[in-house]
Structures are given as structure tokens and as C-alpha cells.
Coordinates of C-alpha atoms in Angstrom, one line a residue:
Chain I
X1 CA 14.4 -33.2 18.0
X2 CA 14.5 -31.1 14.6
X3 CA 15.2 -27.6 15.1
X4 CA 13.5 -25.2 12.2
X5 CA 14.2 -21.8 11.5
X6 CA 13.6 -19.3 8.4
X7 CA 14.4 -15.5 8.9
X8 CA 13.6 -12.9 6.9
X9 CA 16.9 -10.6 5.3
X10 CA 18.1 -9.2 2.2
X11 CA 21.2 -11.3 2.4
X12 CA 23.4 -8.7 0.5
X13 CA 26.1 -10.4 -1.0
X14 CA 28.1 -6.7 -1.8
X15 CA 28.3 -7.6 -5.1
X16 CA 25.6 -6.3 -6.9
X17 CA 24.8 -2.4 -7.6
X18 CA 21.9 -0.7 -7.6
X19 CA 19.9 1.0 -10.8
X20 CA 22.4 4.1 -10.6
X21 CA 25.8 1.9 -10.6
X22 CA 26.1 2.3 -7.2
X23 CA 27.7 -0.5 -4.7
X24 CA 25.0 -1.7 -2.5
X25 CA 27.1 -2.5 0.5
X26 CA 27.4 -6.6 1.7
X27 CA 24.9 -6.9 4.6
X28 CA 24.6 -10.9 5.7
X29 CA 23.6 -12.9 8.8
X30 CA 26.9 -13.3 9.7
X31 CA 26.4 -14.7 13.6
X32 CA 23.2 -16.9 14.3
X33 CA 23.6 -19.3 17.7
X34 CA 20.8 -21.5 19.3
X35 CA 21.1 -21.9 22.7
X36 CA 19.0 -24.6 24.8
X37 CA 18.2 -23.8 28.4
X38 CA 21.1 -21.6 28.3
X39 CA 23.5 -24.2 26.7
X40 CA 25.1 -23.6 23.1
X41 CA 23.8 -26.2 21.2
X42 CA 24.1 -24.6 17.7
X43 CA 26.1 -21.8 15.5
X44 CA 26.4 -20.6 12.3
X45 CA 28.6 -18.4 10.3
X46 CA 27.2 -17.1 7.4
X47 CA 28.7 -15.4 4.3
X48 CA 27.3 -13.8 0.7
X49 CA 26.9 -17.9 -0.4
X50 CA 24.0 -17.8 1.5
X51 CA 20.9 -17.2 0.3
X52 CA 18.2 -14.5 0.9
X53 CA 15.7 -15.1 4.0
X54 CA 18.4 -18.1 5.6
X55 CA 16.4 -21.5 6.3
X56 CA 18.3 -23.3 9.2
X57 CA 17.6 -27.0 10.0
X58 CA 19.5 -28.8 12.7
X59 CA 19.1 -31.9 15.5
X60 CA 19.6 -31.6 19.4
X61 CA 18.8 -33.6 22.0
X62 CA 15.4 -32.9 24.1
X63 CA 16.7 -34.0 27.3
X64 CA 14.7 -31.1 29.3
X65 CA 11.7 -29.0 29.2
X66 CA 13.0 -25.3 28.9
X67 CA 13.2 -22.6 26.6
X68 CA 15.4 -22.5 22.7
X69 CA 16.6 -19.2 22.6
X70 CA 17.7 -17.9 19.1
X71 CA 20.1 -15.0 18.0
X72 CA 21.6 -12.9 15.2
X73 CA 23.7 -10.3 13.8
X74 CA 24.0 -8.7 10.7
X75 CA 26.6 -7.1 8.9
X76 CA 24.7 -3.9 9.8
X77 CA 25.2 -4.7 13.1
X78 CA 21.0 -5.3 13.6
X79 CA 20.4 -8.2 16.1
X80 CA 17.4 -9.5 16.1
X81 CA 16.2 -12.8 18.6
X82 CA 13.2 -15.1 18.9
X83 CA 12.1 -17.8 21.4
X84 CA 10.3 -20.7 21.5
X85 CA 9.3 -23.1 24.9
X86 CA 9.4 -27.0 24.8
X87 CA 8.5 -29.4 26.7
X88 CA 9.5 -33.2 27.3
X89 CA 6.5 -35.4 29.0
X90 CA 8.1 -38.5 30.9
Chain C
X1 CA -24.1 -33.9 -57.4
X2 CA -22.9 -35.5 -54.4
X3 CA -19.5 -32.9 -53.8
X4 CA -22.3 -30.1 -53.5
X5 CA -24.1 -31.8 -50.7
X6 CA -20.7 -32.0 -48.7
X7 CA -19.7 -28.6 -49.4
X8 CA -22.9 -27.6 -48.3
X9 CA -22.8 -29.4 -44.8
X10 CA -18.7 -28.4 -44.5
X11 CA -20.2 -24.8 -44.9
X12 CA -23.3 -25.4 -42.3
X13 CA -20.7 -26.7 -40.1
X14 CA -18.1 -23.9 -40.2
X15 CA -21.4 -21.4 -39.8
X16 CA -22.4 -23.1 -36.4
X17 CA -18.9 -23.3 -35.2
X18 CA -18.3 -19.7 -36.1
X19 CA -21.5 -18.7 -33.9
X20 CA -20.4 -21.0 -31.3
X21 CA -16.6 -19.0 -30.8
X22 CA -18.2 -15.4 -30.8
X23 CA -20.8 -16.6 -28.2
X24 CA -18.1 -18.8 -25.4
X25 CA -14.7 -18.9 -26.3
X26 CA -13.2 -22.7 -26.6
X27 CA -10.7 -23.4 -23.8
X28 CA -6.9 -23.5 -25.7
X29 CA -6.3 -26.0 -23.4
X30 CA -8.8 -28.5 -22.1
X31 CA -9.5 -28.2 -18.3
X32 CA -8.5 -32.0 -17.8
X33 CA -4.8 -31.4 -19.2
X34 CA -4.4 -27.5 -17.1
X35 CA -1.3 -27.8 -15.0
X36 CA -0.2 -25.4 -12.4
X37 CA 3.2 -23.6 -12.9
X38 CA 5.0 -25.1 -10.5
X39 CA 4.0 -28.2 -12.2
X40 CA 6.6 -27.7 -14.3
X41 CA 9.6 -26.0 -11.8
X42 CA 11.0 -29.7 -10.6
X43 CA 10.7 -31.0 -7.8
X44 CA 12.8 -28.8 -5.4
X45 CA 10.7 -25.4 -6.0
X46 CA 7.6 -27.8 -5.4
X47 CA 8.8 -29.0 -2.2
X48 CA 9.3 -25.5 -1.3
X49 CA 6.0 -24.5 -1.9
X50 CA 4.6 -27.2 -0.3
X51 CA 6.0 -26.7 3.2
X52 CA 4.0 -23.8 5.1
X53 CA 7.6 -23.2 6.8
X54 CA 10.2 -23.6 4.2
X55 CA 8.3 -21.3 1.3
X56 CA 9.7 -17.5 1.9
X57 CA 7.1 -16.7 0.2
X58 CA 5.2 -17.0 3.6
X59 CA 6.8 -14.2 5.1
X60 CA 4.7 -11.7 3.0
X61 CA 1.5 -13.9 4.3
X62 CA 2.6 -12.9 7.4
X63 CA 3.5 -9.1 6.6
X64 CA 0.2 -8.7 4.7
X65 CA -1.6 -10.0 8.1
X66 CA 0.0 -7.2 9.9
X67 CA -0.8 -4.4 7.2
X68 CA -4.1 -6.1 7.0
X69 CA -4.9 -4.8 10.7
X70 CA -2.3 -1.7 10.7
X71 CA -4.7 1.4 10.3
X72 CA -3.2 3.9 7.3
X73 CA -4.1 7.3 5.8
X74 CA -6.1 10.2 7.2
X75 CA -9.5 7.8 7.8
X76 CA -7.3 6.1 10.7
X77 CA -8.6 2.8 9.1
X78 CA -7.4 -0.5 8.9
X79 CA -8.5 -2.9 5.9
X80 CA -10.0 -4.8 8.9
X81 CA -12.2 -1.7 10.2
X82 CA -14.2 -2.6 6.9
X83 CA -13.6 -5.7 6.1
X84 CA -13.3 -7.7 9.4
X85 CA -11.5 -11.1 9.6
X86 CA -9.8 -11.8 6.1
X87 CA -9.8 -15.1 6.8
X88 CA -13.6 -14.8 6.5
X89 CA -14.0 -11.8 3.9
X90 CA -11.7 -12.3 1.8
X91 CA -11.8 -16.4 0.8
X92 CA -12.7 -16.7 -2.5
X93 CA -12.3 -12.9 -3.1
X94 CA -9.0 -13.5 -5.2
X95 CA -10.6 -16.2 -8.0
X96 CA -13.1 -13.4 -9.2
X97 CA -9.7 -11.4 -10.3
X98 CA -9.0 -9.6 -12.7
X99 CA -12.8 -8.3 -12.5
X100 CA -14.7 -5.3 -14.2
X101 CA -15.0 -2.6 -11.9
X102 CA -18.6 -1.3 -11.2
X103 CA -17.8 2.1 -10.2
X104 CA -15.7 2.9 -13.2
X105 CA -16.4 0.5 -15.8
X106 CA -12.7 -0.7 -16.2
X107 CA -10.7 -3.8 -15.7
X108 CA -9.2 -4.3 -12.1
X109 CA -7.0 -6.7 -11.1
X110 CA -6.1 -7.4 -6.9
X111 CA -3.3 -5.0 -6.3
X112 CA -5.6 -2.4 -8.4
X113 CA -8.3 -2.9 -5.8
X114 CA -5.9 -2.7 -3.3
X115 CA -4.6 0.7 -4.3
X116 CA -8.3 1.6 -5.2
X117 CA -9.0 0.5 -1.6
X118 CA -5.9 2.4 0.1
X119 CA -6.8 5.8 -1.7
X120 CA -10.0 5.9 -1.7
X121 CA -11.5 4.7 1.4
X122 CA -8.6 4.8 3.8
X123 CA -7.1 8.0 1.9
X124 CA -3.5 6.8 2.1
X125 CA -0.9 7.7 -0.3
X126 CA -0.8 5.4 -3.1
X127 CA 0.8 2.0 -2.8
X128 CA 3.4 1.5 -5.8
X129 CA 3.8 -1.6 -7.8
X130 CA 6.2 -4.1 -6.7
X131 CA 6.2 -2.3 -3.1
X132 CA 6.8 -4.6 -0.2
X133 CA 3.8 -3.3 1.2
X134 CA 1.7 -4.0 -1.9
X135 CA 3.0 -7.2 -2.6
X136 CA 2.1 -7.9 0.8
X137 CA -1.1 -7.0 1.2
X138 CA -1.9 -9.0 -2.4
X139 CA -0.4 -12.1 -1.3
X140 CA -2.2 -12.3 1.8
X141 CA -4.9 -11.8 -0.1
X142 CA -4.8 -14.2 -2.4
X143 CA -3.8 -17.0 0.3
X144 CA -7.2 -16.6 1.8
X145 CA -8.6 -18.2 -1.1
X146 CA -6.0 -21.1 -1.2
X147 CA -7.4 -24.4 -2.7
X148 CA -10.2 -22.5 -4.8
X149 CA -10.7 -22.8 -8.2
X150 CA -9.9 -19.4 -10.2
X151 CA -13.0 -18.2 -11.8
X152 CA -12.8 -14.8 -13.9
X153 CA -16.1 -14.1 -15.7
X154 CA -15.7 -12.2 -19.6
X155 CA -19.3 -11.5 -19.9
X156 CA -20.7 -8.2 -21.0
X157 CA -18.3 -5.7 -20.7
X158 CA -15.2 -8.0 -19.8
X159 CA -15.4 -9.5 -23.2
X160 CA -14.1 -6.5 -24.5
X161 CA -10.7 -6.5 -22.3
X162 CA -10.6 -10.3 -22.8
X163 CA -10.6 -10.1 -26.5
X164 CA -7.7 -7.6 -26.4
X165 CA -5.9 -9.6 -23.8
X166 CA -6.3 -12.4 -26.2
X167 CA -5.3 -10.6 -29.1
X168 CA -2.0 -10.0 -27.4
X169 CA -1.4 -13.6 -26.1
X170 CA -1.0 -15.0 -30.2
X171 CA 0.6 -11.2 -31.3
X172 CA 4.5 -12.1 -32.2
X173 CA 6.6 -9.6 -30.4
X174 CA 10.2 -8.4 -30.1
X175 CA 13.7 -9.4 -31.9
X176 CA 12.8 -13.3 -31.4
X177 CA 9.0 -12.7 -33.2
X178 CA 7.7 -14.9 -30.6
X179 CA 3.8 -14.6 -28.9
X180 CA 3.0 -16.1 -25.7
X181 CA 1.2 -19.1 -27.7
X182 CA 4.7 -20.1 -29.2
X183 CA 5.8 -21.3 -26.0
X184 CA 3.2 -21.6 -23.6
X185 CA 0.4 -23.3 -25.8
X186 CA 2.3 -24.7 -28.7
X187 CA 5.1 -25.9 -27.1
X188 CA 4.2 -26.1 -22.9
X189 CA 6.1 -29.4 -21.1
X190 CA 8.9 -29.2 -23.6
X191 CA 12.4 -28.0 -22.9
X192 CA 13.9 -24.1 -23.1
X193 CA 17.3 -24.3 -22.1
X194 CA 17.3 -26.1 -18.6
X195 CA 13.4 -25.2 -17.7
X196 CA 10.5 -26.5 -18.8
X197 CA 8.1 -24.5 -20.8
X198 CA 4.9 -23.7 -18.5
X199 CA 1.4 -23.6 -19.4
X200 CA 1.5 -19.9 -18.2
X201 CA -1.1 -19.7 -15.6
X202 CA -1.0 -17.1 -12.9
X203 CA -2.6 -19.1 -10.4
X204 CA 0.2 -19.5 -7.4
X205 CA 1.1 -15.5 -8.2
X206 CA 2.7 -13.4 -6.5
X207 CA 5.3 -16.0 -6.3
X208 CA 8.8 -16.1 -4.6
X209 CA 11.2 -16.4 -7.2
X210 CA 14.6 -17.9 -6.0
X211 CA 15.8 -16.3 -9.2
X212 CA 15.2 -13.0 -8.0
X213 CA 15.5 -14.0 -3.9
X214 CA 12.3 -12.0 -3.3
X215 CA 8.9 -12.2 -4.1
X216 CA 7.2 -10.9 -7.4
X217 CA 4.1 -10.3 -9.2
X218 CA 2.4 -11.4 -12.2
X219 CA 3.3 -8.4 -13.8
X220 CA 7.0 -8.7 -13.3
X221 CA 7.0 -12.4 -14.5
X222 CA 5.0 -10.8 -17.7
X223 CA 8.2 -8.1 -18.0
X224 CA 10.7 -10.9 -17.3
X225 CA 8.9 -12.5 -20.7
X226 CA 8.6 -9.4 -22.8
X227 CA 12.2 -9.3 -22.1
X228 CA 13.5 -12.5 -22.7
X229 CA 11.7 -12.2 -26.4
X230 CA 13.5 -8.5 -26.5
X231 CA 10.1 -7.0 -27.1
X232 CA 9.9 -3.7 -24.8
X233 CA 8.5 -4.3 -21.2
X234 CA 5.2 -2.1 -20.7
X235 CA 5.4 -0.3 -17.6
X236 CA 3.8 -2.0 -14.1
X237 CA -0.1 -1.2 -14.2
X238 CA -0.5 -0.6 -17.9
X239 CA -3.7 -1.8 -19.4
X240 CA -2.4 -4.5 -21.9
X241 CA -0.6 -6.2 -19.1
X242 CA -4.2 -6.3 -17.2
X243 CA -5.8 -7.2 -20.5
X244 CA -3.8 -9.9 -20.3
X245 CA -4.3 -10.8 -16.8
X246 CA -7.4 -11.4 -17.5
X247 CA -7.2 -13.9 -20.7
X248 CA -4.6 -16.0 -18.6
X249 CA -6.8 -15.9 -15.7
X250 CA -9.7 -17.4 -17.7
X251 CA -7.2 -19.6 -19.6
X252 CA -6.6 -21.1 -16.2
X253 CA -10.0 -21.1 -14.7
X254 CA -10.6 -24.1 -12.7
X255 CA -7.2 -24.4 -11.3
X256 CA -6.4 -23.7 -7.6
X257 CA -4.8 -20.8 -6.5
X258 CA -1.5 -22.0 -4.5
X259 CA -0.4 -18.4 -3.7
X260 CA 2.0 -17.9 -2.4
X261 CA 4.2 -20.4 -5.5
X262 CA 8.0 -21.1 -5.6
X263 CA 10.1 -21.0 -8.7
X264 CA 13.7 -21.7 -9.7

């Protein structure tokens, strides 16, 4: 099955300044995992290559009904999660 | 004896064509050949758009839902106290913009109302331009009226603002002495570097620019333009950039508001 996530964030890459030449410190995604019924099944690092508001698109295998379980840190330290339930008929 | 006769008829005709212009403005470019912006973006951007869960610019749909029923200001109301289900209120609402405002007689565009709307009935602080939460609100909007044709009226009082906005679409501006009909009317589907000159229709606005990784309105695509011709950018709100709103707007009319767009 096709697994599809967008989240919203900034994406900071640390390299631009603000209006007043200030630094505006990097702040990225940089840990997002996907685990399925409490299996791993998916991971990502990010870094400052990735765009703003991340769009994730990956493959498992729906072998059981369950629950997809999605979460992430930022450089900020912010976590933020989401589910989503599934199930497989016969 | 004969030349007379056709200079007579050349002149009857210019006379009837003249009457013709004051009365309803000619469409610059005819409604069969009006292509939306992203038309013209490749087809990456358009893929984008397309898909309901790839385009970003969905995530203000979503915000502005929120805001939508999130009551503000001293009236404790929510836009939905007054105005109910937007799915239902506000469809169509969006091609009637930029409009001429009853109450004060003057040229409104959406995020105007908006900010009309915020101070006045829910007595909010104002909402600036280019604010998430304005931005927000405006695209969600204008999504309710997805699929509808844009149609601005310049009747009556409008024609006024029109004629002004019109005035500054063919006015050469800036170091490169370029209008807005250099590129987007004389030259639109023709090559500027690696994009492709646009018909310039506001019609999928506020759009998520990848350019900018955010979402933006009409009037910063306007700045972005007065900049790349090194005129001076007009600050957000000011009355030629809603003059001009409006001309574009009717320039466009008949074409179907995509909001929220993706660009390069």
C-alpha cells in the first residue's frame, strides 16, 4: 500500500537572515519514523535540502488491520504525531 | 468623388467603434484563448495543484477552516456566528471580487472584506497583509468557489477604478520601461528566461509559490513584478494595486478560480 504524508514546517535551512541581518537559526524535521502496528516500517532523516512543508511518499506491506502511527522532531526540539487506522478485508 | 465616400464610411466607422469602447470595454484577450496561470508553470507545479494532497497550498484551506469557526475580538464571534457553513455562504462569494463597496463607496477586494469583516463586526484587531491568519482566511475563501467562473462587474461606479486600473496595466514603469501589457498581453506563452510569460490572471490566487516556500497573495506577486521591472513596489493595500485587481479580474472573467494555485 502507498503511504502519504505532507506536514506543515518552516523548514529553516539556517541560512537565510531575517529583514534586520539577523541569522534565523536552522530549524528542520530532522527525525520522522512510521511505525505499523508497532513495527518500524519507515524513517527519515531530513536536512536544510529539504523543502518547506516535507511531502513523504513510501510502500509497505498491508498484511494486518491495525493502526500507522507517525512521528517527528524538529530541530527545535517540537514533536508533533498523527495517526491513521487501516484495515485489510480477507 | 469616390475617395470621399470611403473617408466618409472609415470616419462613420471609427465614430461607432469609439461609442462602442466608452460603453463595454473589448476583451484584450478573447475569452476562447484565456489561459489560467498555471497554464503556463509546466507541468510539475500543475501536478501539484491538481492533487488535493500534494498542493501545500492546502494547508491554509485547512487553517482558514479553523479561523473560520475560531470566535475573535470583543463580539466573541466566529465568521460562522454570521455567516454559517462557508461551504454554503461563501461559494461563489469570491468571483464577485474586487467589488464596490456599498457602505463606503470604494473598491474592496477579499482580504479587504476580510479585515472590513474582522474590525467591524467582530471588533478584532486588524489582520495585516500577508499575515498567516489573513492569508488563511482568504484562501479558504476563495476555495469555496472553486470551479466558478470569475465575474467582476465595472458598472457605474466600478468603471471609474477599472479605468485607473487599466490605465496602469499599459503605463511603462521602472528602469526596464516596461507595462504589464509588454509581457503579459504582447508577448504571453513566449519565453522570459526559463519561464513562460503568463497571461496574468489572478484566478488560482493566493497561490503557494515554491519560489518563496510559502503561500502568497496577488499583491505580492504584483510587488514581485514591480520589482523585477525596477519600478518601486507600492505598499500591500494601496489603491492602485486594487485598481488593478480589479482590471485583471475582469481581464480574466470567465475563467475558474483554482485557488489555492502552485507555481515554480
Amino acid at each position: 500500500m502507498e503511504i502519504r504524508i505532507a506536514i506543515q514546517h518552516p523548514m529553516e535551512t539556517g541560512f537565510r537572515r531575517d529583514a534586520t541581518g539577523h541569522e534565523i537559526p536552522k530549524n528542520v524535521i530532522n527525525a520522522f519514523s512510521c511505525r505499523y502496528n508497532g513495527v518500524e516500517v519507515f524513517r527519515a532523516e531530513m536536512g536544510s535540502g529539504i523543502a518547506a512543508n516535507p511531502y513523504l511518499d513510501f510502500y509497505t506491506i498491508a498484511d494486518a488491520s491495525g493502526e500507522l502511527i507517525f512521528d517527528w522532531t524538529d530541530d527545535s526540539g517540537q514533536t508533533g504525531s498523527e495517526r491513521a487506522s487501516i484495515v485489510v478485508s480477507g | 468623388m469616390r475617395k470621399r465616400i470611403r473617408c466618409g464610411l472609415l470616419l462613420a466607422i471609427a465614430l461607432t467603434a469609439g461609442v462602442a469602447v466608452s460603453e463595454a470595454p473589448q476583451r484584450p484577450i478573447p475569452s476562447g484563448e484565456l489561459r489560467s496561470g498555471v497554464d503556463f508553470t509546466g507541468p510539475d507545479a500543475r501536478a501539484l495543484q491538481q492533487d488535493d494532497f500534494a498542493n501545500p497550498g492546502v494547508f491554509w484551506v485547512e487553517l482558514g477552516e479553523r479561523l473560520w469557526r475560531q470566535p475573535a475580538g470583543s463580539s466573541g464571534k466566529s465568521c460562522e456566528s454570521c455567516h454559517g457553513d462557508a461551504r454554503t455562504s461563501m461559494k461563489g462569494v469570491a468571483t464577485r471580487y474586487p467589488l464596490l463597496d456599498r457602505g463606503t463607496g470604494r473598491l474592496l477586494n477579499l482580504e479587504g472584506r476580510i479585515m472590513q469583516c474582522t474590525e467591524q463586526r467582530q471588533r478584532a484587531p486588524p489582520l495585516a497583509y500577508e499575515s498567516e491568519a489573513l492569508l488563511a482566511l482568504t484562501t479558504y475563501v476563495r476555495h469555496q468557489s472553486r470551479g466558478m467562473p470569475v465575474s467582476v462587474t465595472i458598472d457605474s461606479q466600478a468603471r471609474s477604478y477599472f479605468e485607473k486600473g487599466r490605465a496602469l496595466y499599459y503605463q511603462r514603469m521602472g528602469q526596464m520601461n516596461l507595462s504589464c501589457a509588454n509581457c503579459h498581453q504582447e508577448n504571453w506563452g513566449r519565453n522570459l528566461g526559463p519561464e513562460t510569460i503568463s497571461q496574468g490572471h489572478g484566478s488560482d490566487y493566493p497561490v503557494y509559490r515554491l519560489e518563496w516556500q510559502t503561500l502568497g497573495s496577488l499583491q505580492r506577486r504584483f510587488r514581485s513584478c514591480f520589482s523585477g521591472v525596477r519600478a518601486e513596489m507600492l505598499p500591500y493595500g494601496a489603491p492602485e494595486y486594487l485598481d488593478l485587481e480589479l482590471y485583471l479580474a475582469w481581464r480574466g472573467n470567465g475563467l475558474p478560480i483554482e485557488t489555492p494555485g502552485v507555481r515554480r
